[in-house]
mmCIF file of C-alpha atoms in Angstrom:
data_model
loop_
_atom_site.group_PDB
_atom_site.id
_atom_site.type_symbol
_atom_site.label_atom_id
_atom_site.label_comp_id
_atom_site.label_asym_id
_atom_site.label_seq_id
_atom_site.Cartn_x
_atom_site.Cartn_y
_atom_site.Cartn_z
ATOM 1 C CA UNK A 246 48.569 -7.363 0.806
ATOM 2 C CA UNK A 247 46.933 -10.549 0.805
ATOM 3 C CA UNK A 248 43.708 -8.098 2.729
ATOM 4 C CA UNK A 249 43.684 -6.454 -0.821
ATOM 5 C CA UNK A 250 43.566 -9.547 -2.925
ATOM 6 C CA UNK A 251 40.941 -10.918 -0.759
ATOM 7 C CA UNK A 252 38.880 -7.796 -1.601
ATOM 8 C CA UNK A 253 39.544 -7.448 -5.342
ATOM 9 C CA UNK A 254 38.019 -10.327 -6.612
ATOM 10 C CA UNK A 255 34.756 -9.371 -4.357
ATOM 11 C CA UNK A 256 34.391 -6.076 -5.847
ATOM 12 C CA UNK A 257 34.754 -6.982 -9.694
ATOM 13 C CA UNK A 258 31.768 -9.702 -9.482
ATOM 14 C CA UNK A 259 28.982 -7.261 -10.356
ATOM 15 C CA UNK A 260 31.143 -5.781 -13.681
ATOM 16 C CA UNK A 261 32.368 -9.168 -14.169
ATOM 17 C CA UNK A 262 28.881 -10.204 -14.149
ATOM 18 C CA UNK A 263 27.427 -7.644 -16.224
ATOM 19 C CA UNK A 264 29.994 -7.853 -18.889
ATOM 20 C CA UNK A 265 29.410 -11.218 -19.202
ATOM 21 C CA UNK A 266 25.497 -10.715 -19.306
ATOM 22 C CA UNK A 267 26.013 -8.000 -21.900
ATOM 23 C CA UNK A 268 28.521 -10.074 -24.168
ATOM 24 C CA UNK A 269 25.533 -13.098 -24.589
ATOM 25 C CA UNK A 270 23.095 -10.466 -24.754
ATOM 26 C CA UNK A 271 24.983 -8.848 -27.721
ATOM 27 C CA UNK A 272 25.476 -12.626 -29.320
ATOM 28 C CA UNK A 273 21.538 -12.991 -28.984
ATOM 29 C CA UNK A 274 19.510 -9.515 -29.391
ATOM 30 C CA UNK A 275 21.959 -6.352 -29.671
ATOM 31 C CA UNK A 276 18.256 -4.866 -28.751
ATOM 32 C CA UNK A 277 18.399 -7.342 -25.622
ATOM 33 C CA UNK A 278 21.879 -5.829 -25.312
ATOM 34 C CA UNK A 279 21.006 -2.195 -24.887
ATOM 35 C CA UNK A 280 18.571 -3.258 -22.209
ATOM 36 C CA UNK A 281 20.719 -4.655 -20.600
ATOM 37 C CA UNK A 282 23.662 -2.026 -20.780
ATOM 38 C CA UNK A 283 21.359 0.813 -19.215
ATOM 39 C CA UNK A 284 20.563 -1.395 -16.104
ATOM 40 C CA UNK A 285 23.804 -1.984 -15.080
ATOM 41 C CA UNK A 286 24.937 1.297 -15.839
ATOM 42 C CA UNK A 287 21.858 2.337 -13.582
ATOM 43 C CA UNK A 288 22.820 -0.617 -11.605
ATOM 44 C CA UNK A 289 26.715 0.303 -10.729
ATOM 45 C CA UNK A 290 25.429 4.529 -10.354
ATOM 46 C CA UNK A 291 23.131 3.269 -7.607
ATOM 47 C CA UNK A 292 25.827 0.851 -6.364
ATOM 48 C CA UNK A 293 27.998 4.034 -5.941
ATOM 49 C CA UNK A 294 25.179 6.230 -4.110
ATOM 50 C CA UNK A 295 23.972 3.852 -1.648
ATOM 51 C CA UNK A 296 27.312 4.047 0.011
ATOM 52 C CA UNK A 297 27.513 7.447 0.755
ATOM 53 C CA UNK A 298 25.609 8.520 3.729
ATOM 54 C CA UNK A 299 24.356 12.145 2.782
ATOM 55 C CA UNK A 300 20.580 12.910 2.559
ATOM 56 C CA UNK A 301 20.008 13.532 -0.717
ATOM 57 C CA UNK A 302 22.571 10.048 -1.887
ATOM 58 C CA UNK A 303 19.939 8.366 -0.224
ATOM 59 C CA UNK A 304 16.995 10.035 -1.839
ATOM 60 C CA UNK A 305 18.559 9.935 -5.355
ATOM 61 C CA UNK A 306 18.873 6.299 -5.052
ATOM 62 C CA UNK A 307 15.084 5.058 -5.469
ATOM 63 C CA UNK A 308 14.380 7.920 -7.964
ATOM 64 C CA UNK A 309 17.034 6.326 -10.346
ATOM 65 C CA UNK A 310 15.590 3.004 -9.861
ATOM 66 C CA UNK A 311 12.206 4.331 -10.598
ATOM 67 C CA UNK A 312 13.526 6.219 -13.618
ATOM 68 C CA UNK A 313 15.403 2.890 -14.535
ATOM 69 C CA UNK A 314 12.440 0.898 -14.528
ATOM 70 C CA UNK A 315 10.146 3.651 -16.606
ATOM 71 C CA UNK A 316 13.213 3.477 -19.337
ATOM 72 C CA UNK A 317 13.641 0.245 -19.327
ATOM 73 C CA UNK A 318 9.380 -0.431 -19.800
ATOM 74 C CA UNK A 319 10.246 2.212 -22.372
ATOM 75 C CA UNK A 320 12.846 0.777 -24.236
ATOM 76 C CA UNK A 321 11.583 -2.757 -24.308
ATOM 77 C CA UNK A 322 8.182 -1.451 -26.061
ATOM 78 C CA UNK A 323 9.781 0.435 -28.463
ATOM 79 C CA UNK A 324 12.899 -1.829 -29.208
ATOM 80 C CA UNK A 325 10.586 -4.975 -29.349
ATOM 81 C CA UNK A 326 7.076 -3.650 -31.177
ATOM 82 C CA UNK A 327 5.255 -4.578 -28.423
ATOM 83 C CA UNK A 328 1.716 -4.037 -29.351
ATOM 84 C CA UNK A 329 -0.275 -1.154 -26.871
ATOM 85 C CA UNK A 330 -3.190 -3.393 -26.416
ATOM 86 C CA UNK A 331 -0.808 -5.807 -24.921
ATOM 87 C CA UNK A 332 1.494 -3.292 -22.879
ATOM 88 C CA UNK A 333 1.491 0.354 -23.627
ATOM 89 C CA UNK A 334 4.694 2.337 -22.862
ATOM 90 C CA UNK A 335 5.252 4.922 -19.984
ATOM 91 C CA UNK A 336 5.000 8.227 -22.788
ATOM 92 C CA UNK A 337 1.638 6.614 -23.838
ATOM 93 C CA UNK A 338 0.345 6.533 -20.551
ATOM 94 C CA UNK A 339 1.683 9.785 -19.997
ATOM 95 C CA UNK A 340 0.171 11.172 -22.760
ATOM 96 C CA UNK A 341 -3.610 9.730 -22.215
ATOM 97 C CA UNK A 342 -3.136 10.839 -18.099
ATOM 98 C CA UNK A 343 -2.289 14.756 -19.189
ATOM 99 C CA UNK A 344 -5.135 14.520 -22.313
ATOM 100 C CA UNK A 345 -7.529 13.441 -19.587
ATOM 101 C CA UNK A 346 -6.899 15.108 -16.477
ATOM 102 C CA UNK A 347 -10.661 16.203 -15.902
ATOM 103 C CA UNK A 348 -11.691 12.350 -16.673
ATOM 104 C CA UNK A 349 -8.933 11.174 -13.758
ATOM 105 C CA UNK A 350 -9.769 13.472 -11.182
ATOM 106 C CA UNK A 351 -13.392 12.663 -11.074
ATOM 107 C CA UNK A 352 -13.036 9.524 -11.282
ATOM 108 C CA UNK A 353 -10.179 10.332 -8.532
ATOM 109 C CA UNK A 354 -13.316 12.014 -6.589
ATOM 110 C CA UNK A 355 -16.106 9.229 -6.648
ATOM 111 C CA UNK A 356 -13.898 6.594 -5.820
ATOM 112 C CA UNK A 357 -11.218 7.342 -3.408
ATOM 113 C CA UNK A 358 -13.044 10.305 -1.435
ATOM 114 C CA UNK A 359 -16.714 9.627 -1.744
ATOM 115 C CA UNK A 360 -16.083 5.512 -1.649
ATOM 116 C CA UNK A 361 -12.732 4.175 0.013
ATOM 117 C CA UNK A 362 -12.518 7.107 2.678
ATOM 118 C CA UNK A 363 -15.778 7.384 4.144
ATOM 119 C CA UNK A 364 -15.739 3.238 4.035
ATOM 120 C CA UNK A 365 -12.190 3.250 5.793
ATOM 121 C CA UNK A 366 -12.889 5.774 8.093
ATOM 122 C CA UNK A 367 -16.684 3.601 9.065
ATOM 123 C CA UNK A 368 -14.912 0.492 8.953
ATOM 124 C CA UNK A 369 -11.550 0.941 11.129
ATOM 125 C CA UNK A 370 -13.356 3.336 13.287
ATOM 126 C CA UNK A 371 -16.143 0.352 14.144
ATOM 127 C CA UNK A 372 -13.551 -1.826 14.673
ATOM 128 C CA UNK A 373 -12.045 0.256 17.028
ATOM 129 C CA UNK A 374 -15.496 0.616 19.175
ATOM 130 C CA UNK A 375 -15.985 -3.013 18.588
ATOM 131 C CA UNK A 376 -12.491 -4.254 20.193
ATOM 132 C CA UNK A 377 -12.973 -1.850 22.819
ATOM 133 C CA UNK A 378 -16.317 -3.846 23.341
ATOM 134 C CA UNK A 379 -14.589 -7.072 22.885
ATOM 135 C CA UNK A 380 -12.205 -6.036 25.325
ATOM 136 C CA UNK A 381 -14.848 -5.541 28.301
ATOM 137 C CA UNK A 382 -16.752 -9.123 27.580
ATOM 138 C CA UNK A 383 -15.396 -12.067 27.119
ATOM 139 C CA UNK A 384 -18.532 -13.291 25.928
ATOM 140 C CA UNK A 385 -18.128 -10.579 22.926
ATOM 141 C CA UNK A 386 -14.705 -12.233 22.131
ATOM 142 C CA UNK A 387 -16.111 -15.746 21.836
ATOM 143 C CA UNK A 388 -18.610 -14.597 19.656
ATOM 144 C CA UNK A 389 -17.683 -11.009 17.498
ATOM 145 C CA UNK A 390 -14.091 -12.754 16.427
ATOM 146 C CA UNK A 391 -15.423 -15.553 14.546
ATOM 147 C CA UNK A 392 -18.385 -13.677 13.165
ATOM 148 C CA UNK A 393 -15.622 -10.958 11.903
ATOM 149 C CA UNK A 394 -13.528 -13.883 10.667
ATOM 150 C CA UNK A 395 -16.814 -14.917 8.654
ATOM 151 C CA UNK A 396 -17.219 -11.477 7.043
ATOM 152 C CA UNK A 397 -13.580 -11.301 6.173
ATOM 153 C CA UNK A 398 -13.854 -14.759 4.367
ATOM 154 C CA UNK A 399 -17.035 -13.715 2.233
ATOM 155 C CA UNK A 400 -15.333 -13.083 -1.437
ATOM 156 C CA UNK A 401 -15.269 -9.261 -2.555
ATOM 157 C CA UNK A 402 -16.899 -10.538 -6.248
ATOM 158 C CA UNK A 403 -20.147 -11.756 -4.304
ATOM 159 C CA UNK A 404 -20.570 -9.622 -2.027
ATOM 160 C CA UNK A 405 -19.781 -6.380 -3.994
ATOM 161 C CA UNK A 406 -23.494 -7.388 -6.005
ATOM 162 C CA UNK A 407 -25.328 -7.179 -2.521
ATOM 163 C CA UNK A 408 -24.004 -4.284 -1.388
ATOM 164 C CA UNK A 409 -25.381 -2.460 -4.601
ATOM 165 C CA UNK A 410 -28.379 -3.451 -4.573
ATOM 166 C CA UNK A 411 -28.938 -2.847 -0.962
ATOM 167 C CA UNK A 412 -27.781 0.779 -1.158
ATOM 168 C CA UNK A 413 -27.729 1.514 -4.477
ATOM 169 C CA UNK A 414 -25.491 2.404 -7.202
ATOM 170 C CA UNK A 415 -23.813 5.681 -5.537
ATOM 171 C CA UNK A 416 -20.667 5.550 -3.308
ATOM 172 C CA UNK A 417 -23.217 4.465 -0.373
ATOM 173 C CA UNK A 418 -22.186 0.804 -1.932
ATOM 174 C CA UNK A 419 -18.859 1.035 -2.514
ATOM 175 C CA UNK A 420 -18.142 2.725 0.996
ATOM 176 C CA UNK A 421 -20.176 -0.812 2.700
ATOM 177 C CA UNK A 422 -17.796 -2.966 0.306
ATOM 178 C CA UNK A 423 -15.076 -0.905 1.890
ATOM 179 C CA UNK A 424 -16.118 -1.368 5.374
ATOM 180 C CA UNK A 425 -16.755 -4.840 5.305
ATOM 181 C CA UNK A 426 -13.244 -5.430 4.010
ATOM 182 C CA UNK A 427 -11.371 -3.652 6.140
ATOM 183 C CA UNK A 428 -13.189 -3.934 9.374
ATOM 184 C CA UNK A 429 -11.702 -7.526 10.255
ATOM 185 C CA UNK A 430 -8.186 -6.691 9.704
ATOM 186 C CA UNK A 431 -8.613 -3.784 12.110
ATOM 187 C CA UNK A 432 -10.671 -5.419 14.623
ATOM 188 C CA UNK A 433 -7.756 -8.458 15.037
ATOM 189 C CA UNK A 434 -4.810 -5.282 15.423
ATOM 190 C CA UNK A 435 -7.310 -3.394 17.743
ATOM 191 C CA UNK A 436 -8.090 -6.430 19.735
ATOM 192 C CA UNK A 437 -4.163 -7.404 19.780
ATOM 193 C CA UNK A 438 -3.036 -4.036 20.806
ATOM 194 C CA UNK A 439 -5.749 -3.840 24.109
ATOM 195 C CA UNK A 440 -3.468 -6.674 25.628
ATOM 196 C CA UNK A 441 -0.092 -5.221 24.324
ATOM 197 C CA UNK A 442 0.033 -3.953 28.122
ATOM 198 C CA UNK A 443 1.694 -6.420 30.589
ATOM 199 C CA UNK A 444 0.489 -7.176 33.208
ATOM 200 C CA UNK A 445 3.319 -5.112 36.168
ATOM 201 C CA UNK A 446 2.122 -2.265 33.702
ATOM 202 C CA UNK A 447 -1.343 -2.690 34.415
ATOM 203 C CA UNK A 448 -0.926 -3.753 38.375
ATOM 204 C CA UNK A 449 1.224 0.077 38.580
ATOM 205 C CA UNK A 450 -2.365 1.795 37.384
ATOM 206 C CA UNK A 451 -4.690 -0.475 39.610
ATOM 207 C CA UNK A 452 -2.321 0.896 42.627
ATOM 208 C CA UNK A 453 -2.562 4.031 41.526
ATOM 209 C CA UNK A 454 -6.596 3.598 41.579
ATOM 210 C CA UNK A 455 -6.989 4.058 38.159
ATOM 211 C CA UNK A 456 -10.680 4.045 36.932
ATOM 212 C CA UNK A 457 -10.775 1.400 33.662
ATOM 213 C CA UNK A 458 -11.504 4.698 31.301
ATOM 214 C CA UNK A 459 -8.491 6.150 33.015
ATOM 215 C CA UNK A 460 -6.042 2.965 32.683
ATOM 216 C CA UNK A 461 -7.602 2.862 28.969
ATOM 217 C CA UNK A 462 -6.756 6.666 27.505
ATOM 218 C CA UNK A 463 -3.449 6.692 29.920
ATOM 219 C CA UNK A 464 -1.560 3.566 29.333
ATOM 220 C CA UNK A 465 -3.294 1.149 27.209
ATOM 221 C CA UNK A 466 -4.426 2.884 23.948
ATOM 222 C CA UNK A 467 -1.130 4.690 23.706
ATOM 223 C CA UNK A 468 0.473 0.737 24.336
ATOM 224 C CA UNK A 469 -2.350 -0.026 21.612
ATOM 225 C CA UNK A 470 -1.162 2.575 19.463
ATOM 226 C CA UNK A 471 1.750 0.718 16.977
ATOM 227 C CA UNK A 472 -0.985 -2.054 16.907
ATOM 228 C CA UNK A 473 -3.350 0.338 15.207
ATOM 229 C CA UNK A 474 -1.394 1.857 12.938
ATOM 230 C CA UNK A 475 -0.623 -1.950 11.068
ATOM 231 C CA UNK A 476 -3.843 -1.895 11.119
ATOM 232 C CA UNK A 477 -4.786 1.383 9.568
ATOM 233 C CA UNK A 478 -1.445 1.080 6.869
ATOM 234 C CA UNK A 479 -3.198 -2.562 6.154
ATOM 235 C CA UNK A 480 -6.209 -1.381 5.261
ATOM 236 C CA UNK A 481 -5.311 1.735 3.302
ATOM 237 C CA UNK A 482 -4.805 -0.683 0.497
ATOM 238 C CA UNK A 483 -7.682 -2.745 1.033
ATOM 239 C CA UNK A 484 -10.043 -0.086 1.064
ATOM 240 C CA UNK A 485 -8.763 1.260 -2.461
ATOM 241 C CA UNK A 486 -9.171 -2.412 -3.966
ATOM 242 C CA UNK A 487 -12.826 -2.851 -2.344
ATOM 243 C CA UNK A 488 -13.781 0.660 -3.972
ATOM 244 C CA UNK A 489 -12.645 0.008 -7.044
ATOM 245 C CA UNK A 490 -13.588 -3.711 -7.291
ATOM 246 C CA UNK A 491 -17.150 -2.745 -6.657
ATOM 247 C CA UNK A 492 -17.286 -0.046 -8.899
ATOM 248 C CA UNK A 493 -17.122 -3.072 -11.610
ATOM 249 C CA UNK A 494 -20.605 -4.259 -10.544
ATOM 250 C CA UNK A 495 -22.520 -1.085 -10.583
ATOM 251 C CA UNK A 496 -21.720 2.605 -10.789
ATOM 252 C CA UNK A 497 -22.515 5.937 -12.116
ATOM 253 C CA UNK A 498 -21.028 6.903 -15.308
ATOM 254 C CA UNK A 499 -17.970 7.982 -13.217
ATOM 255 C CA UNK A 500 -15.097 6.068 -11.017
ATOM 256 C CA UNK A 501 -11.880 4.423 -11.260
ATOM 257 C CA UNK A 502 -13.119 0.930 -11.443
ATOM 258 C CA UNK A 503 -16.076 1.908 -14.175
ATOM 259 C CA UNK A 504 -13.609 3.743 -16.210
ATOM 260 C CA UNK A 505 -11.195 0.625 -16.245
ATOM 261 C CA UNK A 506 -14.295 -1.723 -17.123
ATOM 262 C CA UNK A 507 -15.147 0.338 -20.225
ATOM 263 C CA UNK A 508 -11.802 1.237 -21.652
ATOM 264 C CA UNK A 509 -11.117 -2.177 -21.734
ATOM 265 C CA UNK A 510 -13.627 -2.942 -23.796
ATOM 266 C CA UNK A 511 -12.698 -0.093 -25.604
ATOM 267 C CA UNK A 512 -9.118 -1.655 -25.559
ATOM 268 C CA UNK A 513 -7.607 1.781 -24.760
ATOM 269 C CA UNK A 514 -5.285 0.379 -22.020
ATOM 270 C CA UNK A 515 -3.285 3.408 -21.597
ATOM 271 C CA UNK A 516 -6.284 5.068 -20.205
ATOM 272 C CA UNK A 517 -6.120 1.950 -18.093
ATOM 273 C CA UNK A 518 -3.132 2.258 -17.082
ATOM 274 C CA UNK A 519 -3.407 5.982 -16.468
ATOM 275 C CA UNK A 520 -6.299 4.805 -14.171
ATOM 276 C CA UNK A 521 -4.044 2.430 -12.548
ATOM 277 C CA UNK A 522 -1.142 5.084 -12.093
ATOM 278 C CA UNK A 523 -4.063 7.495 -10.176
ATOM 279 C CA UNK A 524 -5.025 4.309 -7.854
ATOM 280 C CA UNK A 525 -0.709 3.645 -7.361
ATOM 281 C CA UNK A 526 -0.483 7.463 -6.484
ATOM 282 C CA UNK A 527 -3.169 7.485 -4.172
ATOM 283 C CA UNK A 528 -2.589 4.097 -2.114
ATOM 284 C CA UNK A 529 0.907 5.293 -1.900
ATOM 285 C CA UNK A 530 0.123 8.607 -0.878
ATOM 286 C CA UNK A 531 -2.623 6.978 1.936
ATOM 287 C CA UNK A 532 -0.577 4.493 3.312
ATOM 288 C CA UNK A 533 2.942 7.528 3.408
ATOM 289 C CA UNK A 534 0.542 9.213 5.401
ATOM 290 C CA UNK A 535 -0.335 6.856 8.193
ATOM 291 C CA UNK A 536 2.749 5.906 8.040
ATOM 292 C CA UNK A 537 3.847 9.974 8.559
ATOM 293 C CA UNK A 538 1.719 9.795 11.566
ATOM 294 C CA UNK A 539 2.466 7.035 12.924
ATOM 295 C CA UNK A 540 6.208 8.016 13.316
ATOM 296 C CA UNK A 541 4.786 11.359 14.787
ATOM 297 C CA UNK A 542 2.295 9.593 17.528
ATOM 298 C CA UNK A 543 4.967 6.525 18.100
ATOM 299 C CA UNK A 544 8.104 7.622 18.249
ATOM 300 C CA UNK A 545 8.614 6.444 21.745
ATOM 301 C CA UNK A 546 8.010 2.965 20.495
ATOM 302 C CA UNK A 547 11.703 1.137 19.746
ATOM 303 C CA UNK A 548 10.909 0.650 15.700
ATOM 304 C CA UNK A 549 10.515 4.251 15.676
ATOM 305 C CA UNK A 550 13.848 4.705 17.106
ATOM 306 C CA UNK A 551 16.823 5.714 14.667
ATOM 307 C CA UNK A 552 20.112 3.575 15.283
#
């Protein structure tokens, strides 16, 4: 008995809270109110789901919550005249990404595939070659880390300028903003993920007589292997912001950031934001992928273990 009361008073804080919330809502902004009374009603459905166990609970759970924010954005436009220069809501957006599907995807085109691929595929793959460099000379580590650390430090807006005039206005710029950005962060994983190994581990393959290329492919780079994929999910992001960022300083009349530069001055921010959407999809999308293989390649490793 007194188990129970222990318990009740626990599990009526959230509606206690809420009705509370809604009540001074109601007193201030009945508009404020309705907010309100479809986020906890969102709130307590999710509150339900999340504690049963089956598959598709769990999936069901962050669609709600991502349908729950899109109404709420929604409602709080519409309830509230927000102005669409200021914030435009989610069936605006919608509208300007279907009446401009053929503007999106080559945009989509020049910047992700012709710019932040080939520059993230160039830049982590250097790094890779460069740590495994590093990782034969000591003198290399003295000298490539702080020069690396001295690229990485250069700000995007200065050097984006460079890059296009060097190598014009194409995605040949873009792609070198790309690979200078991400070619630190990959280089410090790499370089971190050589020495992952201890050292019994590495004494077992010198008995053995294990060549260095040998001890490398067979027990280090797999060792290396969780070390390179934070470094590859780190930079998925980074190479979409380079891209884009650099797109602002010179660029065809197509690409994500060039679009975004003139529809702002055309004020048409739910073209914007339609841009922005294509960019969320895609880094999303990139990063759900490395992450996809790096559950495949890694599984031995003990965060890839379920509990």
């Amino acid at each position: 008995m007194s188990a129970v009361m222990q318990m009740a008073p626990r599990g009526w804080v959230v509606p206690g809270a809420g009705l509370v919330i809604l009540v001074l809502g109601a007193l201030v902004d009945l508009r404020l109110a309705a907010i309100l009374g479809v986020w906890f009603l969102a709130w307590g459905v999710n509150l339900v789901l999340s504690r049963n166990a089956t598959p598709g609970a769990r999936l069901l759970v962050p669609l709600i919550f991502g349908l729950t924010l899109l109404t709420l954005w929604e409602m709080a436009v519409r309830l509230h005249d927000v102005s669409p220069v200021i914030l435009p809501a989610p069936s605006s957006i919608a509208q300007a990404f279907a009446a401009n599907t053929d503007i999106l995807w080559a945009d989509f085109v020049q910047t992700i595939l012709k710019g932040a691929l080939v520059g993230y595929v160039i830049g982590c793959g250097a790094a890779v070659l460069a740590a495994l460099a590093i990782d034969r000379s000591p003198f290399l580590q003295k000298g490539m880390l702080p020069v690396g650390n001295f690229i990485a430090a250069l700000p995007i807006v200065g050097t984006a300028p460079i890059f296009v005039m060097w190598f014009g206005f194409g995605p040949a710029s873009k792609a070198a903003v790309v690979v200078a950005m991400v070619f630190f962060p990959m280089l410090v994983n790499a370089v971190q993920g050589l020495k992952a190994s201890d050292a019994m581990q590495r004494d077992l393959m010198h008995t053995y007589a294990a060549s260095y290329w040998q001890s490398l492919i067979k027990l280090r780079l797999p060792t290396a292997m969780p070390f390179l994929f934070n470094g590859l999910k780190i930079c998925t992001t980074l190479a979409l912001i380079g891209a884009i960022v650099a797109e602002f300083f010179g660029s065809p009349t197509v690409g994500m950031g060039f679009r975004i530069k003139i529809e702002v001055g055309r004020l048409a921010m739910d073209v914007v934001w339609a841009e922005i959407t294509v960019a969320a999809l895609a880094g999303s999308g990139f990063y759900g992928l490395m992450a996809l293989l790096e559950k495949q390649l890694t599984f031995w490793h003990p965060s890839q273990r379920k509990v």
